[in-house]
């Protein structure tokens, strides 16, 4: 009797171990915050020895550097990563299509689409197409990702070269994705038993009875993600330039200069001209400088306020 109970406990323990699926969301523009967030989700899943990570994707695209950072993280993951375009009406456009195809299992919900991945550059006058060598580089990157996961290479390449976009039914039929599922529960049932190839070797997914662990963005990540929107970033950049110009033309105004520097640093970080580590370090040093300056200059507290905001 005791032996039977012990065996049952061991079986129960084996079934429960590694039975968690971590779920993260890639919503809105692909930016440094999203890249850092995805890395955090995958890292948590690896530390918990999770069965898989599901990245729920709904994005119009974003920055190339952030996209490539996410893809490197996905490809190096010790846990299988499932890309899932969801809910109905969602899309994995531009950078989102690269990320979806880089995941070991690519899935879409009914009523979704992917593609339209021709590179563009942002300017003050809007988006413009880029020169041929950048397009060819992006096309080669897409081919490499598609080949790595055994997907339709020529169709994937057309997302870049021809800005082609397709529905979930077309993607499944033409071998671009693996699964069409209406929700995460259905997705986990459909991918159960599939074998995926990781850098460390082949892994068979056991997801049908897995517990779902959702990992949302933190409050600070949500805030930084919001201000990383290109439209807001350009407004911050312009505000920063004008603030500094006003300070130089009217020395002693203080407030425009302080606000200008802060806005400019945030904008440069949003454009990925400087990393978040450097931006944070500069803001901290700038805040300390303002506090020290407050001792020498009577600014009626404006410098101290600027220092607090910087820190």
XYZ file of C-alpha atoms in Angstrom:
311
model
C 0.000 0.000 0.000
C 2.730 2.436 0.994
C 4.686 1.500 -2.131
C 1.658 2.265 -4.308
C 1.173 5.667 -2.662
C 4.867 6.477 -3.118
C 4.707 5.555 -6.805
C 1.586 7.691 -7.290
C 3.283 10.633 -5.589
C 6.329 10.267 -7.824
C 4.144 10.134 -10.936
C 2.185 13.179 -9.758
C 5.426 15.034 -9.082
C 6.760 14.147 -12.531
C 3.581 15.344 -14.209
C 3.602 18.632 -12.318
C 7.301 19.423 -12.738
C 8.073 21.796 -15.568
C 4.357 22.200 -16.298
C 4.305 25.977 -16.505
C 3.996 28.088 -19.628
C 5.075 31.712 -19.275
C 3.093 34.233 -21.318
C 4.408 37.664 -22.301
C 2.906 40.296 -24.586
C 4.554 42.149 -27.456
C 2.126 45.011 -28.007
C 2.626 48.275 -29.871
C 5.938 49.465 -31.257
C 9.026 47.255 -30.954
C 11.408 49.397 -28.898
C 14.201 48.983 -26.306
C 11.658 48.526 -23.509
C 9.926 45.649 -25.307
C 13.313 44.068 -26.000
C 14.302 44.265 -22.342
C 10.869 43.005 -21.263
C 10.963 39.952 -23.573
C 14.441 39.123 -22.316
C 13.107 39.280 -18.754
C 10.151 36.988 -19.517
C 12.381 34.367 -21.134
C 14.912 34.628 -18.316
C 12.175 34.031 -15.722
C 10.919 31.028 -17.688
C 14.425 29.565 -17.900
C 15.002 30.009 -14.166
C 11.663 28.317 -13.433
C 12.461 25.461 -15.843
C 9.184 26.212 -17.633
C 7.819 24.091 -20.454
C 7.596 26.987 -22.903
C 7.197 30.726 -23.369
C 4.312 32.158 -25.383
C 4.838 35.648 -26.823
C 1.448 37.144 -27.689
C 2.144 39.484 -30.613
C 0.174 42.482 -31.858
C 2.511 45.045 -33.390
C 2.877 47.314 -36.431
C 6.673 46.936 -36.238
C 9.407 49.051 -34.723
C 13.143 49.552 -34.397
C 15.533 47.199 -36.184
C 18.028 47.086 -33.317
C 15.347 46.149 -30.775
C 13.890 43.553 -33.143
C 17.260 41.877 -33.649
C 17.903 41.902 -29.916
C 14.596 40.095 -29.307
C 15.346 37.555 -32.038
C 18.799 36.812 -30.596
C 17.193 36.260 -27.190
C 14.558 33.936 -28.689
C 17.098 31.899 -30.653
C 19.397 31.525 -27.642
C 16.567 30.583 -25.262
C 16.871 27.314 -23.346
C 13.058 27.184 -23.280
C 10.953 26.757 -26.455
C 9.402 30.059 -27.538
C 5.988 30.160 -29.202
C 4.982 33.263 -31.155
C 1.219 33.814 -31.209
C -0.522 36.621 -33.122
C -3.578 37.298 -30.976
C -6.400 38.399 -30.499
C -8.608 38.521 -33.597
C -7.721 41.610 -35.596
C -4.109 41.610 -34.366
C -1.095 41.694 -36.680
C 2.578 40.845 -36.787
C 3.683 43.457 -39.289
C 7.193 44.569 -40.228
C 9.507 43.778 -37.269
C 6.711 41.679 -35.775
C 6.835 39.253 -38.702
C 10.587 38.737 -38.167
C 9.995 37.961 -34.490
C 7.100 35.582 -35.221
C 9.127 33.591 -37.748
C 12.098 33.431 -35.356
C 10.079 31.569 -32.708
C 10.272 27.777 -32.672
C 6.476 27.512 -33.016
C 4.659 30.241 -34.979
C 0.912 30.500 -34.409
C -1.883 32.882 -35.330
C -5.441 33.486 -34.263
C -8.265 33.608 -36.848
C -8.669 37.075 -38.353
C -5.007 38.089 -38.053
C -2.248 38.867 -40.541
C 1.522 39.130 -40.872
C 4.086 40.505 -43.312
C 4.664 43.982 -44.797
C 8.266 43.912 -43.586
C 9.967 46.252 -46.067
C 12.420 48.430 -44.090
C 11.514 52.080 -43.575
C 13.207 54.912 -41.762
C 11.582 57.516 -39.585
C 12.054 61.206 -40.275
C 10.361 64.428 -39.259
C 8.359 64.239 -42.491
C 7.221 60.655 -41.850
C 8.315 57.217 -43.065
C 10.371 56.836 -46.241
C 11.745 53.785 -48.001
C 15.417 53.042 -47.506
C 18.196 52.249 -49.926
C 18.562 48.862 -51.568
C 21.477 47.534 -49.497
C 19.474 47.816 -46.271
C 16.538 46.063 -47.931
C 18.803 43.253 -49.134
C 20.268 42.890 -45.650
C 16.769 42.600 -44.161
C 15.761 40.073 -46.841
C 18.803 37.911 -46.076
C 18.006 38.067 -42.363
C 14.434 36.959 -43.053
C 15.677 34.070 -45.224
C 18.064 32.942 -42.500
C 15.312 32.945 -39.868
C 12.874 31.096 -42.140
C 15.470 28.450 -43.043
C 16.392 27.952 -39.399
C 12.835 26.989 -38.475
C 11.954 25.176 -41.717
C 9.493 27.760 -43.007
C 8.583 28.892 -46.539
C 11.705 30.903 -47.406
C 10.544 32.512 -50.658
C 7.257 33.697 -49.169
C 8.991 34.999 -46.047
C 11.449 36.901 -48.240
C 8.549 38.485 -50.153
C 7.437 40.119 -46.891
C 10.590 42.229 -47.168
C 11.150 42.634 -50.907
C 7.507 43.065 -51.951
C 5.905 44.173 -48.665
C 3.594 41.174 -49.030
C 1.098 40.568 -46.240
C -0.951 37.391 -45.703
C -3.749 36.073 -43.482
C -3.468 33.273 -40.967
C -5.109 30.790 -43.360
C -2.652 31.645 -46.132
C 0.259 31.479 -43.694
C -0.734 27.997 -42.507
C -1.402 26.702 -46.019
C 1.918 28.010 -47.379
C 4.064 26.745 -44.511
C 4.916 30.033 -42.843
C 3.315 29.184 -39.494
C 2.644 25.941 -37.624
C -0.738 26.427 -35.979
C -3.982 28.424 -36.114
C -5.691 28.598 -32.704
C -8.539 30.682 -31.309
C -7.083 31.152 -27.823
C -4.092 30.221 -25.685
C -5.773 27.114 -24.269
C -6.449 25.775 -27.762
C -2.920 26.711 -28.799
C -1.351 24.738 -25.938
C -3.452 21.688 -26.793
C -2.502 21.846 -30.476
C 1.244 22.178 -29.920
C 1.355 19.462 -27.242
C 3.704 16.688 -28.338
C 5.442 18.728 -31.037
C 9.230 18.517 -31.113
C 11.199 21.733 -31.565
C 14.886 22.311 -32.156
C 16.717 24.556 -29.712
C 20.366 25.557 -29.662
C 20.832 22.978 -26.887
C 19.014 20.178 -28.744
C 15.536 18.844 -29.502
C 12.705 19.332 -26.999
C 9.241 17.756 -27.034
C 6.517 20.094 -25.792
C 4.194 18.942 -23.010
C 1.717 21.791 -22.795
C -1.791 20.324 -22.712
C -2.099 20.522 -18.901
C 0.419 23.287 -18.240
C -0.296 26.126 -15.828
C -0.257 29.549 -17.479
C 1.948 32.173 -15.798
C 1.329 35.644 -17.207
C 4.176 38.142 -16.951
C 2.913 41.698 -17.557
C 5.089 44.759 -18.025
C 5.926 46.629 -14.839
C 4.587 50.154 -14.272
C 7.962 51.669 -15.170
C 8.214 49.532 -18.321
C 4.719 50.597 -19.382
C 5.637 54.264 -18.893
C 8.911 53.982 -20.804
C 7.177 51.987 -23.550
C 4.589 54.765 -23.913
C 7.142 57.546 -24.297
C 9.161 55.419 -26.731
C 6.409 55.841 -29.305
C 8.099 57.543 -32.310
C 5.555 60.364 -32.377
C 6.120 61.152 -28.704
C 9.888 60.706 -29.085
C 10.024 63.290 -31.881
C 7.962 65.730 -29.831
C 10.385 65.248 -26.924
C 13.340 65.767 -29.268
C 11.888 69.009 -30.631
C 10.972 70.195 -27.119
C 14.511 69.419 -25.982
C 16.125 71.374 -28.821
C 13.879 74.401 -28.318
C 14.363 74.275 -24.546
C 18.147 74.406 -24.915
C 17.947 77.137 -27.577
C 15.712 79.232 -25.301
C 18.109 78.756 -22.384
C 21.101 79.813 -24.498
C 19.279 82.874 -25.824
C 18.006 83.849 -22.349
C 20.666 82.748 -19.820
C 19.316 82.332 -16.316
C 15.851 81.144 -17.286
C 16.954 77.714 -15.966
C 13.660 75.842 -16.351
C 13.679 75.630 -20.200
C 17.274 74.399 -20.177
C 16.641 71.731 -17.543
C 13.502 70.475 -19.273
C 15.287 70.631 -22.630
C 18.185 68.433 -21.512
C 15.868 65.853 -19.923
C 13.602 65.724 -22.997
C 16.592 65.433 -25.330
C 18.133 62.549 -23.372
C 14.844 60.635 -23.295
C 14.385 61.210 -27.040
C 17.923 60.022 -27.852
C 17.300 56.889 -25.793
C 13.985 56.321 -27.623
C 15.829 56.554 -30.965
C 18.414 54.078 -29.569
C 21.151 56.626 -30.191
C 22.240 55.939 -26.617
C 21.479 52.877 -24.495
C 19.149 52.975 -21.498
C 22.154 52.451 -19.198
C 23.970 55.500 -20.551
C 20.783 57.579 -20.581
C 20.112 56.659 -16.950
C 23.694 57.414 -15.919
C 23.666 60.805 -17.649
C 20.325 61.708 -16.031
C 21.660 60.752 -12.587
C 24.816 62.839 -13.073
C 22.729 65.712 -14.443
C 20.427 65.508 -11.407
C 23.399 65.643 -9.009
C 24.822 68.580 -10.974
C 21.518 70.467 -10.624
C 21.443 69.875 -6.855
C 24.996 71.210 -6.534
C 24.106 74.179 -8.729
C 21.133 74.951 -6.481
C 23.594 75.645 -3.658
C 25.337 78.342 -5.727
C 22.387 79.823 -7.610
C 19.093 81.029 -6.165
C 16.632 79.425 -8.583
C 13.654 79.381 -6.188
C 13.758 75.584 -6.206
C 13.640 75.101 -9.988
C 17.045 73.431 -10.102
C 16.076 71.088 -7.264
C 12.856 70.166 -9.050
C 14.874 69.449 -12.191
C 17.263 67.316 -10.140
C 14.415 65.284 -8.668
C 12.917 64.709 -12.136
C 16.320 63.642 -13.501
C 16.847 61.135 -10.704
